[in-house]
Every structure is written in C-alpha cells, then in structure tokens.
DNA sequence: ACCTGAACACCGTTCAAGT
DNA sequence: ACCTGAACACCGTTCAAGT
C-alpha cells in the first residue's frame, strides 16, 4: 500500500484521553482505513477504537463523518498538487514537463484509488460546505493552468483562455484516472501506456489531413452545409 | 427531474403479493429514488414500502442491494448507448456526428448525475461479478469505436488502433462528465461550452506550430541535453 | 476543554414460517 | 414459487454526565 509515513500516535490504547493532536490522528486513521478498504471501511467506531478513544470523541473535532472525509480529501489535493509540481519540474517543464505531469496525475490516482475516489465524486464544489477543500482543489488545478500559460509564452501551446485549456486537459487526464481505477482500462501497463498516449495526443489531436492541413479551419458555421468526402456511410 | 416514463406498477399498495414483474418494479423504484436523492437515498425498506411489499421481498429477485444497483447501472448503459447512437445518426455521422455524440454523452451525465454516478466508480470492471453490466458498458463504448473506424475510413481521423483512440476519447468526455456533475466546471452553460470545445479540440489538439512540424523544446532539459531550435525561452 | 457511555433511530441481511 | 415478520449485527449521531 501507499500510505502516509504512518502517524506517530495510533498506539495510545488505554489512557482515557488522547492528549495528542487527536484531530490529525483521526484524519490519518481515516485515510489509513480508506487505503486499506475503501471509504466504506471507515466507521467512526473503528476509527475511534484504532486510536484508543471513544467512538464519539470525534465530534469534538469534526462536525460529522462527512467533515472528516472532507479533511481526508483536502489532504489528497495537497499531495496531488505536490506530485504535479514535482513531475513538471523534474522533467524540465515545457513539453516533456507537461507529459510527465499528465502521467504523474494518472499515477497518483492508480496508486491511491480509494483516496482519489474520496477526492472526487463525493463533494459537490461550489456548495462551499468545505472551503478549505475547494481551495486545495483549485490550487492543484492551478498548477496545470500555470504550466499552460508558460507553454503559451514559449509558443508551444495554442492561444486562448488558459483556464479553459486547463479544464480540457484536466478532464482528459481525470477521465483516464477514473476509468483506470474503475478497471475499465486494463492492467497497469495498459493504463500507463494510455496515459502517455493521452498527453501526447492532447497536443496533436486525432484529426487528419483535411482537418489539420488548411490554415486551421476549426469550425465552419454550424448552419452552413458541409462538404463531404464522398462518404461511405454504413 | 429527468426520470423514466414512470413505470406502470408502483400503485400496488395493499395486496400482500405484488403479482407483477416485481423484479423490474424494484429496479424502477431504485432508479426513481436515485434520481430523486442519490444512491444514498436507496434503502431496501424504502423501495419495498414504495411498492407495497415487505423489505425482504427483494431477496427473491436480487442477491443483495449491490445486485439491485448493478441492474440500475446496466439500464443506464443501455440508455447511454441509445443516446449516443441517436446523436451520431441525427447529426449525419462524420465530424458533426462525432461532435454531437460527445456533447450528447456529457448531456446524458449532467441530465442524470446520480444515475451516472451509479454507472461509474462503484463497480470495478473485470471482476465479472455482473457480466450483463460489463456487456452493456462495452456495448456503449463500442458505439464510439465504430464511429472512429468509420471516420478513419473517411480519412478524417488518424490511423491507429481504433480501440485505443476510443479509450482516449472516452476518457476525455468521461472526464468532462464527471467534473461537470462534481460541480467543478460551473453552470450548465459553461459545461455545454466545454463539452463542445473538448470534442473539437480532441480533433485538433492544443499543440502549436513547431509542435506539429519539427521538434522544439523549451528551457533547460533536466537531464539529457535536448536539441534546441533557437527558441525564445521566457 | 475534552471525552465517555448509554440511548436512539436507522441500516442490510438471515431465516423460520406462512400461503 | 413467492413473500412475510421477527431477529441480528451493524451504523451515525445526540446528550447528559464525568474529569
């Protein structure tokens, strides 16, 4: 498994009170349980027992179970952000950095599937129920946007709102990550290959000839009739 | 809300036995509850009560709650597949059909967010615990792959394993769909715009000039020295 | 300030019994 | 063949009480 450096406490079995940073210890234990058996393995009773504390002690530090999970998710975004920055810089920024970042994103998800699932799909953003969670999520996304701005300045990424380009790229790697941990993309080797293929293809696209050759036609007006190419509709 | 055509039964309130297609009625009621309040709103007690049946009657037709949800997910893939085929054909196949299909995919998710969440992220494929679910999921994916094969024949999509191209495209639209229903892409109008942007950009990519022609790196390379092309590093 | 322990209102699931 | 109803082993959460 791929879990934190194993929090210090966790041994405090019998001593009425915890007398440490119980809040942090609870979040650590919750993450441990998630990594070991998924979110469903997290029970307040289990978490309390693992720390030698009553099952209601948690309510002194979190408003409820959902709040505990939000804290775990927040920590996930912190780590994801760190992984992205590391990949971007280590690979020397630019094109290589961008590709490395995409691969690192997918790797983070496949290495911590249960944690990744808590980060996404559970809390709806914008509801601002957990502002810190939203802030960390935005910070992780910003790493990607910053890299796109730099690539635009370097002339290796098309012009346009970098946040929009960022959402496009984020969606693509997030999609790979989610389908990967859903088991829909095959074994680890196939996932790794698709992640690499994806970040490369995001740059070049899948269009061909008539699409890319002329001075970047992009759209023709939706209403106007399109020229077809003989067409062999089945 | 955007729920099925409201199944016929559901009125059988008092009559000991159900005497209809209870299995189908249970799945319908589960989907109704999901659309109304998310998966967490599904309780076997609630489903049974809504159909005027005991809370354990379900066990005659499903092995457990998870099996009931798998049936709901399977139905979701059936509908998704139908929506994709419809969009592809109505838009006249080809480029326009491809774009319409991508937009339709995202629309399906945003119109049925809770149902979409049951379809993904809950069951790990390959475990073959629910073969019918896997088959319907594969069938929906196949619609996309078929369209790519046709576009390759028409010369408007690059060569290469269509299944691999399909996984790339699927990941991108799935990512948009998931982030959208997580509330991370803003309001419906922004989601719609990003969906359209995404399917277009999948074709053209986000690379620029030097990318599509020769090689052109950026900044210093971290380890291996890379050939540079004059460059205007910032 | 921080934690306990009993109590409450829920769950999914099992199983002997009914028709 | 299909369904019931009691029972069981779980949940998250509240709250008066303890130190």
GROMACS .gro file of C-alpha atoms (C1' of nucleotides) in nm:
model
  506
    1UNK     CA    1   0.000   0.000   0.000
    2UNK     CA    2   0.093   0.356  -0.039
    3UNK     CA    3   0.007   0.529   0.278
    4UNK     CA    4   0.149   0.820   0.471
    5UNK     CA    5   0.459   0.782   0.685
    6UNK     CA    6   0.243   0.612   0.949
    7UNK     CA    7   0.136   0.870   1.203
    8UNK     CA    8   0.311   0.865   1.535
    9UNK     CA    9   0.014   0.810   1.774
   10UNK     CA   10  -0.204   0.508   1.698
   11UNK     CA   11  -0.052   0.323   1.997
   12UNK     CA   12  -0.240   0.512   2.264
   13UNK     CA   13  -0.458   0.219   2.352
   14UNK     CA   14  -0.553   0.264   2.711
   15UNK     CA   15  -0.539   0.606   2.866
   16UNK     CA   16  -0.880   0.761   2.876
   17UNK     CA   17  -0.764   1.075   2.699
   18UNK     CA   18  -0.563   1.102   2.382
   19UNK     CA   19  -0.355   1.408   2.468
   20UNK     CA   20  -0.206   1.447   2.126
   21UNK     CA   21  -0.332   1.603   1.810
   22UNK     CA   22  -0.643   1.389   1.806
   23UNK     CA   23  -0.787   1.576   1.511
   24UNK     CA   24  -0.487   1.494   1.295
   25UNK     CA   25  -0.474   1.139   1.428
   26UNK     CA   26  -0.838   1.085   1.334
   27UNK     CA   27  -0.779   1.209   0.980
   28UNK     CA   28  -0.469   0.991   0.949
   29UNK     CA   29  -0.654   0.685   1.071
   30UNK     CA   30  -0.943   0.754   0.835
   31UNK     CA   31  -0.705   0.772   0.542
   32UNK     CA   32  -0.538   0.450   0.653
   33UNK     CA   33  -0.876   0.277   0.660
   34UNK     CA   34  -0.966   0.420   0.319
   35UNK     CA   35  -0.643   0.299   0.162
   36UNK     CA   36  -0.692  -0.043   0.320
   37UNK     CA   37  -1.057  -0.100   0.235
   38UNK     CA   38  -1.218   0.196   0.064
   39UNK     CA   39  -1.443   0.464   0.210
   40UNK     CA   40  -1.692   0.206   0.320
   41UNK     CA   41  -1.431   0.066   0.556
   42UNK     CA   42  -1.439   0.392   0.752
   43UNK     CA   43  -1.663   0.369   1.056
   44UNK     CA   44  -1.649   0.613   1.342
   45UNK     CA   45  -1.641   0.320   1.580
   46UNK     CA   46  -1.346   0.168   1.401
   47UNK     CA   47  -1.153   0.491   1.381
   48UNK     CA   48  -1.206   0.562   1.749
   49UNK     CA   49  -1.110   0.213   1.854
   50UNK     CA   50  -0.790   0.222   1.650
   51UNK     CA   51  -0.688   0.532   1.844
   52UNK     CA   52  -0.798   0.403   2.183
   53UNK     CA   53  -1.067   0.662   2.206
   54UNK     CA   54  -1.444   0.654   2.230
   55UNK     CA   55  -1.644   0.649   1.909
   56UNK     CA   56  -1.792   0.989   1.984
   57UNK     CA   57  -1.466   1.164   2.069
   58UNK     CA   58  -1.451   1.259   1.704
   59UNK     CA   59  -1.736   1.502   1.745
   60UNK     CA   60  -1.510   1.736   1.942
   61UNK     CA   61  -1.300   1.784   1.628
   62UNK     CA   62  -1.532   1.728   1.334
   63UNK     CA   63  -1.894   1.820   1.292
   64UNK     CA   64  -1.971   1.480   1.146
   65UNK     CA   65  -1.834   1.193   0.940
   66UNK     CA   66  -1.862   1.385   0.615
   67UNK     CA   67  -1.643   1.658   0.757
   68UNK     CA   68  -1.379   1.401   0.849
   69UNK     CA   69  -1.384   1.269   0.493
   70UNK     CA   70  -1.359   1.622   0.356
   71UNK     CA   71  -1.040   1.667   0.554
   72UNK     CA   72  -0.901   1.348   0.404
   73UNK     CA   73  -0.997   1.472   0.057
   74UNK     CA   74  -0.829   1.805   0.121
   75UNK     CA   75  -0.508   1.631   0.214
   76UNK     CA   76  -0.539   1.434  -0.110
   77UNK     CA   77  -0.541   1.750  -0.319
   78UNK     CA   78  -0.237   1.875  -0.131
   79UNK     CA   79  -0.047   1.560  -0.225
   80UNK     CA   80  -0.172   1.561  -0.581
   81UNK     CA   81  -0.055   1.918  -0.623
   82UNK     CA   82   0.288   1.829  -0.487
   83UNK     CA   83   0.312   1.532  -0.725
   84UNK     CA   84   0.226   1.752  -1.024
   85UNK     CA   85   0.478   2.023  -0.937
   86UNK     CA   86   0.745   1.760  -0.883
   87UNK     CA   87   0.680   1.596  -1.221
   88UNK     CA   88   0.664   1.926  -1.408
   89UNK     CA   89   0.991   2.048  -1.268
   90UNK     CA   90   1.184   1.724  -1.272
   91UNK     CA   91   1.103   1.668  -1.638
   92UNK     CA   92   1.231   2.015  -1.721
   93UNK     CA   93   0.899   2.191  -1.781
   94UNK     CA   94   0.788   2.254  -2.139
   95UNK     CA   95   0.655   1.970  -2.347
   96UNK     CA   96   0.830   1.699  -2.151
   97UNK     CA   97   0.716   1.852  -1.825
   98UNK     CA   98   0.359   1.865  -1.947
   99UNK     CA   99   0.364   1.499  -2.045
  100UNK     CA  100   0.527   1.399  -1.720
  101UNK     CA  101   0.266   1.591  -1.528
  102UNK     CA  102  -0.016   1.411  -1.705
  103UNK     CA  103   0.138   1.074  -1.640
  104UNK     CA  104   0.203   1.166  -1.277
  105UNK     CA  105  -0.161   1.267  -1.239
  106UNK     CA  106  -0.286   0.929  -1.353
  107UNK     CA  107  -0.024   0.753  -1.144
  108UNK     CA  108  -0.139   0.936  -0.834
  109UNK     CA  109  -0.490   0.808  -0.892
  110UNK     CA  110  -0.393   0.449  -0.965
  111UNK     CA  111  -0.154   0.440  -0.670
  112UNK     CA  112  -0.422   0.572  -0.434
  113UNK     CA  113  -0.751   0.472  -0.593
  114UNK     CA  114  -0.966   0.484  -0.281
  115UNK     CA  115  -0.822   0.815  -0.172
  116UNK     CA  116  -0.876   0.957  -0.521
  117UNK     CA  117  -1.239   0.846  -0.509
  118UNK     CA  118  -1.292   1.039  -0.189
  119UNK     CA  119  -1.145   1.348  -0.353
  120UNK     CA  120  -1.383   1.330  -0.646
  121UNK     CA  121  -1.746   1.237  -0.687
  122UNK     CA  122  -1.834   1.280  -0.323
  123UNK     CA  123  -1.841   1.652  -0.258
  124UNK     CA  124  -2.004   1.893  -0.498
  125UNK     CA  125  -1.790   2.201  -0.541
  126UNK     CA  126  -1.945   2.542  -0.525
  127UNK     CA  127  -2.161   2.444  -0.233
  128UNK     CA  128  -1.877   2.584  -0.025
  129UNK     CA  129  -1.956   2.346   0.257
  130UNK     CA  130  -1.582   2.284   0.285
  131UNK     CA  131  -1.392   2.595   0.177
  132UNK     CA  132  -1.051   2.450   0.251
  133UNK     CA  133  -1.126   2.152   0.030
  134UNK     CA  134  -1.227   2.380  -0.254
  135UNK     CA  135  -0.916   2.591  -0.211
  136UNK     CA  136  -0.682   2.292  -0.227
  137UNK     CA  137  -0.867   2.155  -0.527
  138UNK     CA  138  -0.831   2.488  -0.703
  139UNK     CA  139  -0.462   2.506  -0.611
  140UNK     CA  140  -0.396   2.167  -0.770
  141UNK     CA  141  -0.576   2.276  -1.086
  142UNK     CA  142  -0.377   2.598  -1.091
  143UNK     CA  143  -0.052   2.406  -1.130
  144UNK     CA  144  -0.181   2.279  -1.462
  145UNK     CA  145  -0.304   2.621  -1.572
  146UNK     CA  146   0.028   2.782  -1.483
  147UNK     CA  147   0.211   2.528  -1.694
  148UNK     CA  148  -0.018   2.603  -1.988
  149UNK     CA  149   0.045   2.978  -1.955
  150UNK     CA  150   0.416   2.914  -1.962
  151UNK     CA  151   0.381   2.689  -2.265
  152UNK     CA  152   0.179   2.956  -2.439
  153UNK     CA  153   0.458   3.206  -2.375
  154UNK     CA  154   0.701   2.955  -2.516
  155UNK     CA  155   0.488   2.924  -2.825
  156UNK     CA  156   0.420   2.555  -2.787
  157UNK     CA  157   0.054   2.574  -2.688
  158UNK     CA  158  -0.223   2.749  -2.879
  159UNK     CA  159  -0.358   3.080  -2.765
  160UNK     CA  160  -0.683   3.108  -2.574
  161UNK     CA  161  -0.806   3.124  -2.219
  162UNK     CA  162  -0.559   2.905  -2.028
  163UNK     CA  163  -0.823   2.816  -1.771
  164UNK     CA  164  -1.037   2.677  -2.049
  165UNK     CA  165  -0.749   2.484  -2.197
  166UNK     CA  166  -0.677   2.367  -1.845
  167UNK     CA  167  -1.027   2.234  -1.793
  168UNK     CA  168  -0.999   2.049  -2.121
  169UNK     CA  169  -0.670   1.889  -2.023
  170UNK     CA  170  -0.781   1.821  -1.668
  171UNK     CA  171  -1.093   1.647  -1.793
  172UNK     CA  172  -0.889   1.423  -2.017
  173UNK     CA  173  -0.645   1.307  -1.751
  174UNK     CA  174  -0.919   1.287  -1.488
  175UNK     CA  175  -1.115   1.068  -1.725
  176UNK     CA  176  -0.820   0.836  -1.774
  177UNK     CA  177  -0.766   0.826  -1.399
  178UNK     CA  178  -1.127   0.745  -1.319
  179UNK     CA  179  -1.171   0.481  -1.590
  180UNK     CA  180  -0.839   0.332  -1.483
  181UNK     CA  181  -0.941   0.284  -1.122
  182UNK     CA  182  -1.279   0.158  -1.237
  183UNK     CA  183  -1.085  -0.123  -1.402
  184UNK     CA  184  -1.203  -0.023  -1.749
  185UNK     CA  185  -0.860   0.036  -1.899
  186UNK     CA  186  -0.698  -0.296  -1.825
  187UNK     CA  187  -0.383  -0.367  -1.624
  188UNK     CA  188  -0.128  -0.114  -1.501
  189UNK     CA  189   0.085  -0.139  -1.813
  190UNK     CA  190  -0.208  -0.055  -2.039
  191UNK     CA  191  -0.306   0.235  -1.814
  192UNK     CA  192   0.043   0.375  -1.819
  193UNK     CA  193   0.051   0.347  -2.198
  194UNK     CA  194  -0.285   0.517  -2.238
  195UNK     CA  195  -0.182   0.797  -2.004
  196UNK     CA  196   0.127   0.864  -2.214
  197UNK     CA  197  -0.073   0.836  -2.537
  198UNK     CA  198  -0.333   1.076  -2.399
  199UNK     CA  199  -0.099   1.359  -2.303
  200UNK     CA  200   0.075   1.331  -2.638
  201UNK     CA  201  -0.248   1.319  -2.834
  202UNK     CA  202  -0.389   1.614  -2.642
  203UNK     CA  203  -0.120   1.811  -2.818
  204UNK     CA  204  -0.166   1.676  -3.168
  205UNK     CA  205  -0.530   1.580  -3.173
  206UNK     CA  206  -0.681   1.293  -3.366
  207UNK     CA  207  -0.780   1.487  -3.678
  208UNK     CA  208  -0.619   1.413  -4.010
  209UNK     CA  209  -0.532   1.575  -4.342
  210UNK     CA  210  -0.829   1.783  -4.439
  211UNK     CA  211  -0.873   1.866  -4.075
  212UNK     CA  212  -0.530   1.993  -3.989
  213UNK     CA  213  -0.379   2.083  -4.323
  214UNK     CA  214  -0.553   2.407  -4.417
  215UNK     CA  215  -0.494   2.708  -4.201
  216UNK     CA  216  -0.670   2.565  -3.905
  217UNK     CA  217  -1.029   2.595  -4.013
  218UNK     CA  218  -1.163   2.489  -3.681
  219UNK     CA  219  -1.531   2.537  -3.719
  220UNK     CA  220  -1.733   2.617  -4.014
  221UNK     CA  221  -2.059   2.780  -3.925
  222UNK     CA  222  -2.298   2.528  -3.785
  223UNK     CA  223  -2.569   2.625  -4.027
  224UNK     CA  224  -2.362   2.617  -4.344
  225UNK     CA  225  -2.368   2.293  -4.543
  226UNK     CA  226  -2.057   2.086  -4.508
  227UNK     CA  227  -1.863   1.943  -4.792
  228UNK     CA  228  -1.848   1.572  -4.759
  229UNK     CA  229  -1.586   1.346  -4.888
  230UNK     CA  230  -1.775   1.101  -5.100
  231UNK     CA  231  -1.872   0.934  -4.778
  232UNK     CA  232  -1.931   0.569  -4.733
  233UNK     CA  233  -2.194   0.579  -4.468
  234UNK     CA  234  -2.273   0.233  -4.348
  235UNK     CA  235  -3.616   1.582  -1.297
  236UNK     CA  236  -3.541   1.354  -1.578
  237UNK     CA  237  -3.668   1.018  -1.496
  238UNK     CA  238  -3.800   0.726  -1.691
  239UNK     CA  239  -4.152   0.726  -1.830
  240UNK     CA  240  -4.273   0.629  -1.483
  241UNK     CA  241  -4.322   0.256  -1.464
  242UNK     CA  242  -4.673   0.123  -1.466
  243UNK     CA  243  -4.688  -0.060  -1.127
  244UNK     CA  244  -4.593   0.141  -0.817
  245UNK     CA  245  -4.960   0.169  -0.715
  246UNK     CA  246  -4.991  -0.177  -0.571
  247UNK     CA  247  -5.008  -0.056  -0.215
  248UNK     CA  248  -5.206  -0.313  -0.025
  249UNK     CA  249  -5.232  -0.661  -0.151
  250UNK     CA  250  -4.985  -0.886   0.021
  251UNK     CA  251  -4.839  -1.006  -0.304
  252UNK     CA  252  -4.719  -0.793  -0.589
  253UNK     CA  253  -4.823  -1.016  -0.875
  254UNK     CA  254  -4.646  -0.819  -1.141
  255UNK     CA  255  -4.290  -0.804  -1.256
  256UNK     CA  256  -4.161  -0.726  -0.910
  257UNK     CA  257  -3.802  -0.751  -1.021
  258UNK     CA  258  -3.849  -0.479  -1.280
  259UNK     CA  259  -4.059  -0.271  -1.041
  260UNK     CA  260  -3.784  -0.286  -0.781
  261UNK     CA  261  -3.522  -0.169  -1.029
  262UNK     CA  262  -3.754   0.110  -1.149
  263UNK     CA  263  -3.820   0.225  -0.795
  264UNK     CA  264  -3.449   0.216  -0.711
  265UNK     CA  265  -3.375   0.435  -1.011
  266UNK     CA  266  -3.651   0.674  -0.913
  267UNK     CA  267  -3.503   0.704  -0.564
  268UNK     CA  268  -3.155   0.755  -0.709
  269UNK     CA  269  -3.270   1.032  -0.940
  270UNK     CA  270  -3.456   1.196  -0.654
  271UNK     CA  271  -3.190   1.178  -0.387
  272UNK     CA  272  -2.878   0.997  -0.497
  273UNK     CA  273  -2.771   0.640  -0.425
  274UNK     CA  274  -2.776   0.705  -0.055
  275UNK     CA  275  -3.149   0.760  -0.079
  276UNK     CA  276  -3.193   0.396  -0.178
  277UNK     CA  277  -3.288   0.179   0.118
  278UNK     CA  278  -3.435  -0.164   0.082
  279UNK     CA  279  -3.701  -0.065   0.333
  280UNK     CA  280  -3.793   0.241   0.129
  281UNK     CA  281  -3.801   0.057  -0.201
  282UNK     CA  282  -4.019  -0.217  -0.058
  283UNK     CA  283  -4.256   0.025   0.107
  284UNK     CA  284  -4.298   0.226  -0.214
  285UNK     CA  285  -4.413  -0.092  -0.385
  286UNK     CA  286  -4.633  -0.213  -0.101
  287UNK     CA  287  -4.411  -0.508  -0.037
  288UNK     CA  288  -4.201  -0.626   0.252
  289UNK     CA  289  -3.844  -0.507   0.277
  290UNK     CA  290  -3.712  -0.853   0.227
  291UNK     CA  291  -3.920  -0.941  -0.077
  292UNK     CA  292  -3.634  -0.809  -0.283
  293UNK     CA  293  -3.419  -1.105  -0.191
  294UNK     CA  294  -3.631  -1.329  -0.412
  295UNK     CA  295  -3.513  -1.131  -0.716
  296UNK     CA  296  -3.172  -0.992  -0.628
  297UNK     CA  297  -2.894  -1.147  -0.428
  298UNK     CA  298  -2.840  -0.824  -0.238
  299UNK     CA  299  -2.857  -0.446  -0.259
  300UNK     CA  300  -2.544  -0.423  -0.472
  301UNK     CA  301  -2.701  -0.651  -0.729
  302UNK     CA  302  -3.005  -0.423  -0.745
  303UNK     CA  303  -2.779  -0.125  -0.807
  304UNK     CA  304  -2.589  -0.315  -1.073
  305UNK     CA  305  -2.916  -0.368  -1.256
  306UNK     CA  306  -2.984   0.005  -1.240
  307UNK     CA  307  -2.633   0.073  -1.372
  308UNK     CA  308  -2.685  -0.174  -1.656
  309UNK     CA  309  -3.001   0.006  -1.760
  310UNK     CA  310  -2.800   0.329  -1.754
  311UNK     CA  311  -2.553   0.198  -2.008
  312UNK     CA  312  -2.839   0.087  -2.228
  313UNK     CA  313  -2.979   0.439  -2.230
  314UNK     CA  314  -2.641   0.599  -2.276
  315UNK     CA  315  -2.577   0.380  -2.577
  316UNK     CA  316  -2.912   0.476  -2.727
  317UNK     CA  317  -2.838   0.846  -2.672
  318UNK     CA  318  -2.503   0.815  -2.847
  319UNK     CA  319  -2.640   0.630  -3.148
  320UNK     CA  320  -2.919   0.884  -3.178
  321UNK     CA  321  -2.679   1.180  -3.170
  322UNK     CA  322  -2.436   1.023  -3.414
  323UNK     CA  323  -2.701   0.945  -3.669
  324UNK     CA  324  -2.913   1.258  -3.633
  325UNK     CA  325  -2.608   1.480  -3.684
  326UNK     CA  326  -2.524   1.292  -4.003
  327UNK     CA  327  -2.225   1.094  -3.880
  328UNK     CA  328  -1.875   1.210  -3.973
  329UNK     CA  329  -1.722   1.508  -3.798
  330UNK     CA  330  -2.053   1.661  -3.698
  331UNK     CA  331  -2.179   1.326  -3.572
  332UNK     CA  332  -1.868   1.280  -3.365
  333UNK     CA  333  -1.905   1.620  -3.203
  334UNK     CA  334  -2.276   1.565  -3.142
  335UNK     CA  335  -2.201   1.232  -2.982
  336UNK     CA  336  -1.952   1.386  -2.743
  337UNK     CA  337  -2.193   1.658  -2.643
  338UNK     CA  338  -2.473   1.404  -2.603
  339UNK     CA  339  -2.250   1.196  -2.376
  340UNK     CA  340  -2.189   1.487  -2.141
  341UNK     CA  341  -2.554   1.584  -2.154
  342UNK     CA  342  -2.658   1.235  -2.052
  343UNK     CA  343  -2.439   1.263  -1.745
  344UNK     CA  344  -2.548   1.612  -1.645
  345UNK     CA  345  -2.913   1.526  -1.702
  346UNK     CA  346  -2.886   1.213  -1.486
  347UNK     CA  347  -2.598   1.282  -1.250
  348UNK     CA  348  -2.693   1.037  -0.976
  349UNK     CA  349  -2.763   0.760  -1.225
  350UNK     CA  350  -2.432   0.829  -1.399
  351UNK     CA  351  -2.254   0.801  -1.064
  352UNK     CA  352  -2.401   0.458  -1.010
  353UNK     CA  353  -2.278   0.352  -1.353
  354UNK     CA  354  -1.921   0.457  -1.281
  355UNK     CA  355  -1.698   0.446  -0.978
  356UNK     CA  356  -1.900   0.185  -0.798
  357UNK     CA  357  -1.833  -0.142  -0.974
  358UNK     CA  358  -1.487  -0.244  -1.080
  359UNK     CA  359  -1.493  -0.397  -1.424
  360UNK     CA  360  -1.313  -0.720  -1.494
  361UNK     CA  361  -1.425  -0.867  -1.167
  362UNK     CA  362  -1.711  -1.007  -1.375
  363UNK     CA  363  -1.940  -1.001  -1.077
  364UNK     CA  364  -2.207  -0.858  -1.305
  365UNK     CA  365  -2.150  -0.984  -1.660
  366UNK     CA  366  -2.456  -0.812  -1.802
  367UNK     CA  367  -2.335  -0.480  -1.667
  368UNK     CA  368  -1.998  -0.529  -1.829
  369UNK     CA  369  -2.157  -0.627  -2.158
  370UNK     CA  370  -2.375  -0.316  -2.171
  371UNK     CA  371  -2.082  -0.096  -2.075
  372UNK     CA  372  -1.877  -0.248  -2.354
  373UNK     CA  373  -2.164  -0.204  -2.600
  374UNK     CA  374  -2.187   0.168  -2.522
  375UNK     CA  375  -1.813   0.205  -2.571
  376UNK     CA  376  -1.836   0.016  -2.898
  377UNK     CA  377  -2.061   0.284  -3.047
  378UNK     CA  378  -1.776   0.528  -3.010
  379UNK     CA  379  -1.519   0.287  -3.152
  380UNK     CA  380  -1.741   0.212  -3.452
  381UNK     CA  381  -1.771   0.581  -3.526
  382UNK     CA  382  -1.393   0.617  -3.515
  383UNK     CA  383  -1.346   0.328  -3.756
  384UNK     CA  384  -1.588   0.491  -3.996
  385UNK     CA  385  -1.410   0.824  -3.962
  386UNK     CA  386  -1.080   0.652  -4.032
  387UNK     CA  387  -1.226   0.507  -4.349
  388UNK     CA  388  -1.344   0.855  -4.442
  389UNK     CA  389  -0.994   0.985  -4.389
  390UNK     CA  390  -1.087   1.231  -4.117
  391UNK     CA  391  -0.930   1.050  -3.823
  392UNK     CA  392  -0.570   0.938  -3.790
  393UNK     CA  393  -0.474   0.575  -3.829
  394UNK     CA  394  -0.408   0.354  -3.533
  395UNK     CA  395  -0.589   0.107  -3.313
  396UNK     CA  396  -0.944   0.244  -3.301
  397UNK     CA  397  -0.997   0.092  -2.957
  398UNK     CA  398  -0.704   0.292  -2.828
  399UNK     CA  399  -0.829   0.610  -2.991
  400UNK     CA  400  -1.165   0.526  -2.842
  401UNK     CA  401  -1.028   0.496  -2.491
  402UNK     CA  402  -0.858   0.831  -2.536
  403UNK     CA  403  -1.179   0.999  -2.650
  404UNK     CA  404  -1.392   0.821  -2.394
  405UNK     CA  405  -1.161   0.933  -2.115
  406UNK     CA  406  -1.187   1.293  -2.227
  407UNK     CA  407  -1.565   1.307  -2.239
  408UNK     CA  408  -1.598   1.096  -1.925
  409UNK     CA  409  -1.368   1.341  -1.750
  410UNK     CA  410  -1.580   1.634  -1.859
  411UNK     CA  411  -1.892   1.449  -1.747
  412UNK     CA  412  -1.754   1.363  -1.405
  413UNK     CA  413  -1.607   1.704  -1.331
  414UNK     CA  414  -1.931   1.860  -1.451
  415UNK     CA  415  -2.150   1.665  -1.211
  416UNK     CA  416  -1.896   1.729  -0.936
  417UNK     CA  417  -1.975   2.096  -0.985
  418UNK     CA  418  -1.619   2.174  -1.090
  419UNK     CA  419  -1.699   2.314  -1.432
  420UNK     CA  420  -1.951   2.578  -1.337
  421UNK     CA  421  -2.312   2.616  -1.452
  422UNK     CA  422  -2.482   2.425  -1.732
  423UNK     CA  423  -2.391   2.681  -1.997
  424UNK     CA  424  -2.021   2.654  -1.915
  425UNK     CA  425  -2.041   2.275  -1.916
  426UNK     CA  426  -2.211   2.273  -2.254
  427UNK     CA  427  -1.944   2.506  -2.391
  428UNK     CA  428  -1.661   2.296  -2.254
  429UNK     CA  429  -1.813   1.979  -2.394
  430UNK     CA  430  -1.826   2.136  -2.740
  431UNK     CA  431  -1.475   2.277  -2.700
  432UNK     CA  432  -1.347   1.939  -2.589
  433UNK     CA  433  -1.476   1.734  -2.882
  434UNK     CA  434  -1.344   1.993  -3.124
  435UNK     CA  435  -1.007   2.016  -2.956
  436UNK     CA  436  -0.974   1.640  -2.943
  437UNK     CA  437  -0.953   1.662  -3.320
  438UNK     CA  438  -0.704   1.949  -3.344
  439UNK     CA  439  -0.507   1.916  -3.024
  440UNK     CA  440  -0.359   2.202  -2.828
  441UNK     CA  441  -0.012   2.195  -2.980
  442UNK     CA  442   0.108   2.481  -3.196
  443UNK     CA  443   0.334   2.544  -3.494
  444UNK     CA  444   0.663   2.390  -3.401
  445UNK     CA  445   0.482   2.101  -3.241
  446UNK     CA  446   0.310   1.978  -3.547
  447UNK     CA  447   0.617   2.028  -3.763
  448UNK     CA  448   0.969   1.969  -3.625
  449UNK     CA  449   1.074   1.934  -3.266
  450UNK     CA  450   1.108   2.235  -3.046
  451UNK     CA  451   1.193   2.201  -2.678
  452UNK     CA  452   1.184   2.452  -2.402
  453UNK     CA  453   1.410   2.581  -2.127
  454UNK     CA  454   1.690   2.368  -1.999
  455UNK     CA  455   1.644   1.995  -2.008
  456UNK     CA  456   1.668   1.844  -1.666
  457UNK     CA  457   1.892   1.554  -1.751
  458UNK     CA  458   1.955   1.466  -2.113
  459UNK     CA  459   2.053   1.755  -2.336
  460UNK     CA  460   1.783   1.806  -2.594
  461UNK     CA  461   1.832   1.965  -2.934
  462UNK     CA  462   1.702   2.317  -2.935
  463UNK     CA  463   1.570   2.528  -3.214
  464UNK     CA  464   1.683   2.881  -3.136
  465UNK     CA  465   1.382   2.915  -2.911
  466UNK     CA  466   1.252   3.214  -2.727
  467UNK     CA  467   1.251   3.082  -2.375
  468UNK     CA  468   1.098   3.317  -2.125
  469DA     C1'  469  -1.180   2.182   2.719
  470DC     C1'  470  -1.218   1.726   2.615
  471DC     C1'  471  -1.404   1.282   2.640
  472DT     C1'  472  -1.735   0.893   2.792
  473DG     C1'  473  -2.129   0.574   2.776
  474DA     C1'  474  -2.596   0.494   2.725
  475DA     C1'  475  -2.962   0.564   2.414
  476DC     C1'  476  -3.192   0.643   1.966
  477DA     C1'  477  -3.323   0.585   1.506
  478DC     C1'  478  -3.171   0.400   1.146
  479DC     C1'  479  -2.936   0.027   0.820
  480DG     C1'  480  -2.871  -0.467   0.523
  481DT     C1'  481  -2.933  -0.939   0.580
  482DT     C1'  482  -3.083  -1.408   0.764
  483DC     C1'  483  -3.427  -1.739   0.842
  484DA     C1'  484  -3.812  -1.998   1.003
  485DA     C1'  485  -4.272  -1.964   0.886
  486DG     C1'  486  -4.677  -1.869   0.609
  487DT     C1'  487  -4.978  -1.916   0.165
  488DA     C1'  488  -4.272  -2.009  -0.601
  489DC     C1'  489  -4.309  -1.606  -0.360
  490DC     C1'  490  -4.342  -1.331   0.032
  491DT     C1'  491  -4.368  -1.208   0.550
  492DG     C1'  492  -4.210  -1.067   1.013
  493DA     C1'  493  -3.915  -1.113   1.382
  494DA     C1'  494  -3.443  -1.106   1.492
  495DC     C1'  495  -2.947  -0.988   1.445
  496DA     C1'  496  -2.546  -0.728   1.395
  497DC     C1'  497  -2.428  -0.339   1.243
  498DC     C1'  498  -2.441   0.202   1.155
  499DG     C1'  499  -2.404   0.771   1.264
  500DT     C1'  500  -2.549   1.088   1.594
  501DT     C1'  501  -2.733   1.308   2.035
  502DC     C1'  502  -2.679   1.421   2.501
  503DA     C1'  503  -2.638   1.422   2.992
  504DA     C1'  504  -2.261   1.325   3.268
  505DG     C1'  505  -1.785   1.286   3.409
  506DT     C1'  506  -1.287   1.482   3.484
   0.00000   0.00000   0.00000
